[in-house]
Tab-separated table of C-alpha atoms and ligand atoms in Angstrom:
chain	number	residue	atom	x	y	z
B	1	MET	CA	140.603	60.867	99.798
B	2	ASP	CA	139.616	64.552	100.268
B	3	VAL	CA	138.582	65.137	103.876
B	4	GLY	CA	136.245	68.110	104.379
B	5	THR	CA	135.471	68.446	100.690
B	6	GLY	CA	133.384	71.614	100.962
B	7	SER	CA	132.443	72.627	97.438
B	8	GLY	CA	134.881	70.081	96.039
B	9	ILE	CA	137.752	71.960	94.439
B	10	LEU	CA	140.433	69.630	95.803
B	11	ALA	CA	138.504	66.520	94.759
B	12	VAL	CA	138.124	67.844	91.195
B	13	TRP	CA	141.842	68.612	91.039
B	14	ALA	CA	142.705	65.143	92.353
B	15	ALA	CA	140.600	63.573	89.610
B	16	GLN	CA	142.059	65.898	86.967
B	17	ALA	CA	145.559	64.992	88.191
B	18	GLY	CA	144.834	61.372	87.326
B	19	ALA	CA	143.628	59.725	90.526
B	20	ARG	CA	141.959	56.377	89.776
B	21	ARG	CA	139.328	56.931	92.470
B	22	VAL	CA	138.645	59.857	94.809
B	23	TYR	CA	136.491	59.814	97.926
B	24	ALA	CA	135.188	63.285	98.742
B	25	ILE	CA	134.008	63.325	102.352
B	26	GLU	CA	131.920	66.276	103.519
B	27	TYR	CA	129.859	66.448	106.665
B	28	THR	CA	127.462	69.247	105.755
B	29	ASP	CA	124.914	69.696	102.972
B	30	MET	CA	127.745	71.211	100.924
B	31	ALA	CA	128.214	67.578	99.883
B	32	LYS	CA	125.134	67.969	97.660
B	33	HIS	CA	126.713	70.962	95.922
B	34	ALA	CA	129.991	69.062	95.652
B	35	LYS	CA	128.150	66.312	93.750
B	36	SER	CA	126.874	68.893	91.240
B	37	VAL	CA	130.382	70.326	90.931
B	38	MET	CA	131.753	66.831	90.144
B	39	GLU	CA	129.122	66.326	87.454
B	40	ALA	CA	129.621	69.791	85.960
B	41	ASN	CA	133.369	69.147	85.734
B	42	GLY	CA	133.070	65.694	84.195
B	43	VAL	CA	134.693	63.803	87.081
B	44	ALA	CA	131.604	62.213	88.684
B	45	ASP	CA	132.719	58.759	87.480
B	46	VAL	CA	135.990	59.102	89.442
B	47	VAL	CA	134.850	61.033	92.523
B	48	THR	CA	132.490	59.439	95.033
B	49	VAL	CA	130.999	62.116	97.260
B	50	ILE	CA	130.080	60.803	100.698
B	51	GLN	CA	128.096	62.998	103.058
B	52	ALA	CA	129.317	62.025	106.521
B	53	ALA	CA	131.857	62.826	109.193
B	54	VAL	CA	135.060	61.135	108.054
B	55	GLU	CA	135.247	59.435	111.443
B	56	ASP	CA	132.065	57.483	110.551
B	57	VAL	CA	132.837	56.709	106.909
B	58	GLU	CA	132.916	53.207	105.455
B	59	LEU	CA	134.354	52.991	101.947
B	60	PRO	CA	132.447	50.867	99.397
B	61	SER	CA	133.957	47.366	99.596
B	62	THR	CA	133.212	46.835	95.869
B	63	ASP	CA	135.977	49.339	95.071
B	64	PHE	CA	138.535	47.096	96.787
B	65	PRO	CA	138.144	43.574	95.413
B	66	GLY	CA	140.294	41.215	97.466
B	67	GLU	CA	141.270	44.001	99.884
B	68	ASP	CA	139.957	45.267	103.195
B	69	SER	CA	138.166	48.566	102.522
B	70	THR	CA	137.819	49.281	106.234
B	71	LYS	CA	141.482	50.041	106.835
B	72	GLU	CA	144.689	51.369	105.268
B	73	CYS	CA	143.507	51.325	101.683
B	74	VAL	CA	144.032	54.924	100.601
B	75	ASP	CA	147.198	56.282	98.910
B	76	ILE	CA	146.720	59.999	99.550
B	77	ILE	CA	144.647	62.044	101.985
B	78	ILE	CA	144.299	65.693	101.007
B	79	SER	CA	142.496	68.314	103.038
B	80	GLU	CA	142.277	72.010	103.639
B	81	TRP	CA	141.881	71.686	107.389
B	82	MET	CA	143.990	74.599	108.598
B	83	GLY	CA	142.350	77.308	110.709
B	84	TYR	CA	143.531	80.681	111.990
B	85	PHE	CA	146.972	80.275	113.562
B	86	LEU	CA	146.827	76.738	112.132
B	87	LEU	CA	145.049	74.953	114.958
B	88	ARG	CA	141.893	77.006	115.474
B	89	GLU	CA	138.818	74.880	114.614
B	90	SER	CA	140.749	71.727	115.631
B	91	MET	CA	139.862	69.994	112.379
B	92	VAL	CA	143.280	68.360	112.402
B	93	ASP	CA	141.874	65.767	114.832
B	94	SER	CA	139.629	64.430	112.056
B	95	LEU	CA	142.615	64.185	109.714
B	96	ILE	CA	144.617	62.176	112.231
B	97	ARG	CA	141.694	59.788	112.732
B	98	ALA	CA	141.192	59.450	108.954
B	99	ARG	CA	144.939	58.838	108.505
B	100	ASP	CA	145.064	56.150	111.168
B	101	LYS	CA	142.060	54.376	109.692
B	102	PHE	CA	142.494	54.720	105.932
B	103	LEU	CA	146.018	55.733	104.888
B	104	LYS	CA	148.402	53.018	103.730
B	105	LYS	CA	151.142	52.717	106.340
B	106	GLY	CA	154.596	53.621	105.090
B	107	THR	CA	153.649	54.451	101.496
B	108	GLY	CA	150.614	56.714	102.059
B	109	ILE	CA	150.949	60.485	101.753
B	110	MET	CA	149.212	63.283	103.614
B	111	TYR	CA	148.672	66.596	101.784
B	112	PRO	CA	149.756	68.910	103.309
B	113	SER	CA	152.565	66.774	104.666
B	114	HIS	CA	154.056	69.171	107.214
B	115	ALA	CA	152.844	72.236	109.115
B	116	THR	CA	154.845	74.861	110.982
B	117	MET	CA	153.733	77.629	113.345
B	118	LEU	CA	155.743	80.835	113.625
B	119	LEU	CA	155.900	83.854	115.908
B	120	ALA	CA	157.607	87.245	115.577
B	121	PRO	CA	157.529	90.593	117.392
B	122	ILE	CA	155.732	93.312	115.448
B	123	THR	CA	155.162	97.017	115.363
B	124	ASP	CA	151.477	97.812	114.839
B	125	GLU	CA	150.746	100.916	116.879
B	126	GLU	CA	147.832	102.209	114.833
B	127	GLU	CA	145.757	99.076	115.350
B	128	ARG	CA	146.904	98.606	118.944
B	129	LYS	CA	145.818	102.177	119.780
B	130	ILE	CA	142.477	101.778	117.991
B	131	ASN	CA	141.643	98.811	120.221
B	132	ARG	CA	142.850	100.657	123.322
B	133	ASN	CA	140.664	103.684	122.390
B	134	GLU	CA	137.657	101.448	121.738
B	135	TYR	CA	138.127	99.975	125.191
B	136	ASN	CA	138.419	103.431	126.800
B	137	GLY	CA	135.357	104.613	124.865
B	138	ALA	CA	133.276	101.626	125.978
B	139	MET	CA	134.297	102.196	129.601
B	140	GLY	CA	133.436	105.922	129.319
B	141	ASP	CA	130.006	105.097	127.870
B	142	TRP	CA	129.408	102.649	130.696
B	143	GLN	CA	130.221	105.285	133.355
B	144	ASP	CA	127.811	107.734	131.660
B	145	PHE	CA	125.151	105.012	131.604
B	146	VAL	CA	125.646	104.136	135.284
B	147	GLU	CA	125.405	107.798	136.311
B	148	ALA	CA	122.369	108.469	134.112
B	149	THR	CA	120.571	105.357	135.372
B	150	LYS	CA	121.204	106.353	138.969
B	151	GLY	CA	120.234	110.016	138.419
B	152	THR	CA	117.185	109.444	136.234
B	153	TYR	CA	115.768	106.170	137.520
B	154	GLY	CA	117.336	105.799	140.950
B	155	VAL	CA	118.816	102.416	140.116
B	156	ASP	CA	122.464	101.690	140.938
B	157	MET	CA	124.111	99.630	138.170
B	158	SER	CA	127.667	100.080	139.437
B	159	VAL	CA	127.565	96.578	140.920
B	160	LEU	CA	128.170	95.406	137.330
B	161	ASP	CA	131.261	97.607	136.834
B	162	SER	CA	133.812	94.817	137.132
B	163	HIS	CA	131.820	92.393	134.930
B	164	PHE	CA	131.459	95.005	132.224
B	165	GLU	CA	135.130	95.960	132.463
B	166	ARG	CA	136.278	92.330	132.173
B	167	GLU	CA	134.086	91.743	129.125
B	168	GLN	CA	135.417	94.856	127.372
B	169	ARG	CA	139.027	94.016	128.304
B	170	GLU	CA	138.691	90.492	126.936
B	171	TYR	CA	137.097	91.737	123.737
B	172	TYR	CA	139.239	94.810	122.959
B	173	LEU	CA	142.559	94.113	124.682
B	174	LEU	CA	142.851	90.370	125.100
B	175	SER	CA	141.543	89.022	121.788
B	176	SER	CA	143.925	88.391	118.953
B	177	ARG	CA	143.148	90.258	115.700
B	178	TRP	CA	143.209	89.114	112.122
B	179	ALA	CA	145.944	91.086	110.383
B	180	GLU	CA	147.730	91.346	107.071
B	181	PHE	CA	151.166	92.660	107.963
B	182	LYS	CA	153.782	93.933	105.586
B	183	PRO	CA	157.189	92.287	106.101
B	184	SER	CA	158.420	95.662	107.435
B	185	ALA	CA	156.121	95.275	110.482
B	186	LEU	CA	158.281	92.382	111.720
B	187	LEU	CA	160.964	93.501	114.159
B	188	ALA	CA	162.964	90.241	114.213
B	189	PRO	CA	163.104	87.054	112.152
B	190	PRO	CA	160.218	84.709	113.020
B	191	GLN	CA	160.872	81.711	115.251
B	192	ILE	CA	159.287	78.279	114.902
B	193	ILE	CA	157.020	77.539	117.846
B	194	LYS	CA	155.566	74.232	116.612
B	195	SER	CA	156.283	71.719	113.854
B	196	ILE	CA	153.839	69.021	112.859
B	197	ASP	CA	154.587	66.026	110.651
B	198	MET	CA	151.182	64.996	109.373
B	199	HIS	CA	152.326	61.386	108.896
B	200	THR	CA	153.358	60.789	112.483
B	201	CYS	CA	151.660	63.417	114.694
B	202	THR	CA	149.290	62.256	117.409
B	203	LEU	CA	146.070	63.801	118.707
B	204	ALA	CA	148.024	64.915	121.784
B	205	ASP	CA	150.693	66.634	119.627
B	206	CYS	CA	148.040	68.693	117.888
B	207	ARG	CA	146.099	69.738	120.948
B	208	GLY	CA	148.097	72.965	121.161
B	209	ILE	CA	151.462	74.201	122.382
B	210	SER	CA	152.536	73.270	125.873
B	211	LEU	CA	155.474	74.549	127.884
B	212	ASN	CA	157.117	71.137	127.383
B	213	ASP	CA	157.248	71.629	123.596
B	214	THR	CA	160.701	72.738	122.475
B	215	GLY	CA	159.226	75.546	120.356
B	216	SER	CA	157.269	77.001	123.255
B	217	ALA	CA	160.263	79.092	124.399
B	218	PHE	CA	161.153	82.124	122.294
B	219	ASP	CA	164.087	84.513	122.437
B	220	PHE	CA	164.005	87.514	120.087
B	221	GLU	CA	166.717	90.119	119.720
B	222	ILE	CA	165.925	93.442	118.079
B	223	VAL	CA	169.058	95.404	117.283
B	224	THR	CA	168.483	99.138	116.850
B	225	GLN	CA	171.426	100.777	115.090
B	226	ASN	CA	172.676	104.239	116.053
B	227	ASN	CA	171.777	105.650	112.665
B	228	TRP	CA	168.449	103.903	112.540
B	229	GLU	CA	165.516	106.297	112.613
B	230	ALA	CA	163.035	105.431	115.335
B	231	GLU	CA	161.501	102.138	114.220
B	232	GLY	CA	159.108	100.268	116.367
B	233	PRO	CA	157.981	100.435	119.100
B	234	ILE	CA	157.122	96.834	119.893
B	235	SER	CA	153.319	96.540	119.778
B	236	GLY	CA	153.093	92.802	120.353
B	237	PHE	CA	153.538	89.576	118.449
B	238	ALA	CA	152.209	88.085	115.234
B	239	GLY	CA	151.590	84.384	114.748
B	240	TRP	CA	150.992	82.486	111.513
B	241	PHE	CA	151.722	79.159	109.846
B	242	THR	CA	153.163	77.530	106.772
B	243	VAL	CA	152.364	74.159	105.234
B	244	ASP	CA	154.432	72.013	102.905
B	245	PHE	CA	153.617	69.398	100.347
B	246	LYS	CA	156.879	67.481	100.274
B	247	SER	CA	158.370	63.997	100.534
B	248	ARG	CA	157.912	61.991	103.687
B	249	ASP	CA	160.907	62.301	105.960
B	250	ASP	CA	159.678	60.127	108.834
B	251	GLU	CA	161.432	56.840	109.533
B	252	GLU	CA	158.622	54.647	108.254
B	253	GLY	CA	157.851	56.569	105.071
B	254	MET	CA	161.200	58.096	104.076
B	255	ASP	CA	162.236	55.244	101.779
B	256	ALA	CA	158.886	53.529	101.259
B	257	ALA	CA	156.678	56.429	100.114
B	258	PRO	CA	156.832	57.933	96.617
B	259	LYS	CA	159.033	61.044	96.405
B	260	ILE	CA	157.411	64.416	95.749
B	261	ILE	CA	159.356	65.780	92.792
B	262	HIS	CA	157.869	69.284	92.902
B	263	PRO	CA	157.454	70.211	96.567
B	264	VAL	CA	155.115	73.118	97.295
B	265	HIS	CA	155.338	75.567	100.194
B	266	LEU	CA	152.386	77.712	101.304
B	267	THR	CA	153.027	80.535	103.741
B	268	THR	CA	150.388	82.638	105.459
B	269	GLY	CA	153.092	84.986	106.754
B	270	PRO	CA	153.709	88.640	105.847
B	271	GLU	CA	156.205	87.627	103.161
B	272	GLY	CA	153.530	85.713	101.241
B	273	GLY	CA	150.938	88.455	100.628
B	274	TYR	CA	147.215	88.026	101.191
B	275	THR	CA	145.662	84.746	102.304
B	276	HIS	CA	142.296	84.467	104.007
B	277	TRP	CA	144.119	83.077	107.060
B	278	GLY	CA	146.275	86.198	107.396
B	279	GLN	CA	148.186	86.524	110.648
B	280	GLN	CA	146.955	86.752	114.225
B	281	ALA	CA	148.141	89.860	116.088
B	282	PHE	CA	148.571	89.662	119.857
B	283	HIS	CA	148.814	93.253	121.075
B	284	LEU	CA	150.469	94.331	124.311
B	285	ASN	CA	148.645	96.604	126.722
B	286	SER	CA	151.618	98.987	126.627
B	287	CYS	CA	154.106	99.229	123.807
B	288	ILE	CA	157.843	98.744	124.402
B	289	PRO	CA	160.088	101.449	122.888
B	290	LEU	CA	163.180	100.643	120.857
B	291	ILE	CA	166.199	102.760	121.734
B	292	SER	CA	168.828	103.732	119.200
B	293	GLY	CA	172.142	101.928	119.753
B	294	GLU	CA	170.552	99.303	122.003
B	295	THR	CA	169.472	95.699	121.596
B	296	THR	CA	166.075	94.745	122.962
B	297	ARG	CA	165.603	91.126	123.949
B	298	LEU	CA	162.218	89.456	124.402
B	299	LYS	CA	162.625	86.130	126.149
B	300	GLY	CA	159.610	84.112	127.078
B	301	SER	CA	157.179	81.405	126.169
B	302	ILE	CA	153.938	80.798	124.332
B	303	GLU	CA	151.226	78.297	125.218
B	304	LEU	CA	148.177	77.442	123.159
B	305	LYS	CA	145.330	75.614	124.825
B	306	ARG	CA	141.848	74.607	123.768
B	307	THR	CA	139.184	76.423	125.767
B	308	LYS	CA	137.186	74.453	128.293
B	309	GLU	CA	133.909	75.632	126.757
B	310	ASN	CA	134.681	74.800	123.119
B	311	VAL	CA	137.412	72.433	121.904
B	312	ARG	CA	137.504	74.206	118.549
B	313	LEU	CA	138.593	77.514	120.128
B	314	TYR	CA	141.928	78.404	121.690
B	315	ASN	CA	143.449	80.612	124.357
B	316	CYS	CA	146.994	81.778	123.829
B	317	ARG	CA	149.210	82.680	126.758
B	318	ILE	CA	152.281	84.791	126.041
B	319	ALA	CA	154.673	85.526	128.915
B	320	PHE	CA	158.048	87.233	128.549
B	321	GLN	CA	160.581	89.612	129.978
B	322	ALA	CA	161.940	92.515	127.962
B	323	SER	CA	165.486	93.681	128.498
B	324	ARG	CA	167.852	96.117	126.794
B	325	ARG	CA	171.620	96.339	126.578
B	326	LYS	CA	174.004	98.526	124.594
B	327	ASN	CA	174.723	97.034	121.187
B	328	SER	CA	178.378	96.730	122.220
B	329	GLU	CA	177.434	94.353	125.079
B	330	PRO	CA	177.359	90.604	124.328
B	331	PRO	CA	174.234	88.550	125.114
B	332	GLY	CA	174.201	88.067	128.876
B	333	GLY	CA	176.158	91.343	129.325
B	334	THR	CA	175.214	94.373	131.429
B	335	LEU	CA	171.601	95.414	131.010
B	336	VAL	CA	170.275	98.941	130.730
B	337	MET	CA	166.713	97.825	131.484
B	338	GLN	CA	164.848	94.686	132.482
B	339	SER	CA	161.079	94.515	132.789
B	340	ASN	CA	158.986	92.407	135.113
B	341	VAL	CA	157.338	89.383	133.531
B	342	ILE	CA	154.670	90.615	131.114
B	343	GLU	CA	151.909	88.047	130.706
B	344	HIS	CA	148.702	88.135	128.712
B	345	ILE	CA	146.171	85.401	127.947
B	346	TYR	CA	144.414	86.069	124.662
B	347	GLN	CA	141.409	84.395	123.150
B	348	ILE	CA	141.611	83.652	119.426
B	349	PRO	CA	138.112	84.567	118.255
C	1	LIG	C1	137.874	74.779	105.090
C	1	LIG	S1	136.589	73.834	104.460
C	1	LIG	C2	137.282	73.104	103.024
C	1	LIG	C3	136.846	73.789	101.761
C	1	LIG	C4	137.170	73.028	100.492
C	1	LIG	N1	138.578	72.818	100.332
C	1	LIG	C5	136.566	73.738	99.289
C	1	LIG	O1	137.284	73.963	98.335
C	1	LIG	O2	135.395	74.111	99.296
C	1	LIG	C6	136.486	72.514	105.593
C	1	LIG	C7	135.289	71.600	105.383
C	1	LIG	O3	135.475	70.451	106.194
C	1	LIG	C8	134.206	69.995	106.622
C	1	LIG	N2	134.481	69.113	107.786
C	1	LIG	C9	134.988	69.474	108.985
C	1	LIG	N3	135.174	68.403	109.765
C	1	LIG	C10	134.776	67.318	109.039
C	1	LIG	C11	134.730	65.916	109.298
C	1	LIG	N4	135.134	65.427	110.464
C	1	LIG	N5	134.265	65.089	108.337
C	1	LIG	C12	133.845	65.598	107.139
C	1	LIG	N6	133.857	66.914	106.845
C	1	LIG	C13	134.335	67.770	107.770
C	1	LIG	C14	133.437	71.263	106.915
C	1	LIG	O4	132.034	71.046	106.846
C	1	LIG	C15	133.938	72.175	105.775
C	1	LIG	O5	133.097	72.117	104.655
């Protein structure tokens, strides 16, 4: 079963790979195009395109003589459901519902089978400053407008100052940005902030990242050597995801499900080159310098929550303290600097 078939590439591949029957489920009118794509590629006899939300789908009972077509009758569910920073769009909910209704317990396989979210500190001053300058420019234009409106028309618009400022701040300073970083932009090895097993995850697991999740806490150390030419500064964080197509390793499926002989790993991180997902950059309002001969530690937490207005969109809260110690000091040793808690809530547009 291909959930969210779109134009149908995955369904065609499934048929070409030898699937006996493929159900291609697509909610939008793209389903009509998918049907043409199946015919043009000679797989229309194997692929049944169904235009519906997968949550509402009933599979044709004639395809399952002697079996119950309404539950646990599918061997594989494949889908390209991943959004920016993995969870944006929240399509994973539909996959979990499809899995619970149609996938054979124990032996069924989800593709991708596992998903992982990662975070790392980055240097990205050019882009960070561009956004800062855009914000300053917008605020300058607003002041000119307020003065001109008062002088020319006698109308005082300054009552809207704080509303305008908040809107510009949210847009320019507190929105994450799509980015395609080079590996050299990363200042420390990435840390896993969330792992999802597609065979066992629940709707609650995939709602976001909460402070109770083990991955929510991060602790980065950036060691700046004495002979290291000024690298950095720290401009913020980058977040991205990987997905795997590998054997089931959950208790129920580990022995029962077929083994994946050629596992596949897809990364959307800087090490993997271009993908349309790219990375999400979360810029700080002020950069944090790196000092030669010192180790900078960023210790904090990340939370990812669906917005109240739209369950498909997310806010990301990053809170941390920065500290520095001489490289000769052990972790927990004497500090040269410790910041207050730095906290930003970003929207992921
Ligand atoms: C990222 S696209 C997949 C594109 C596809 N792999 C292709 O090659 O064209 C996701 C698709 O899932 C569909 N979709 C999202 N939620 C769905 C649901 N609950 N049931 C069926 N289709 C859904 C969207 O309409 C969209 O076409």
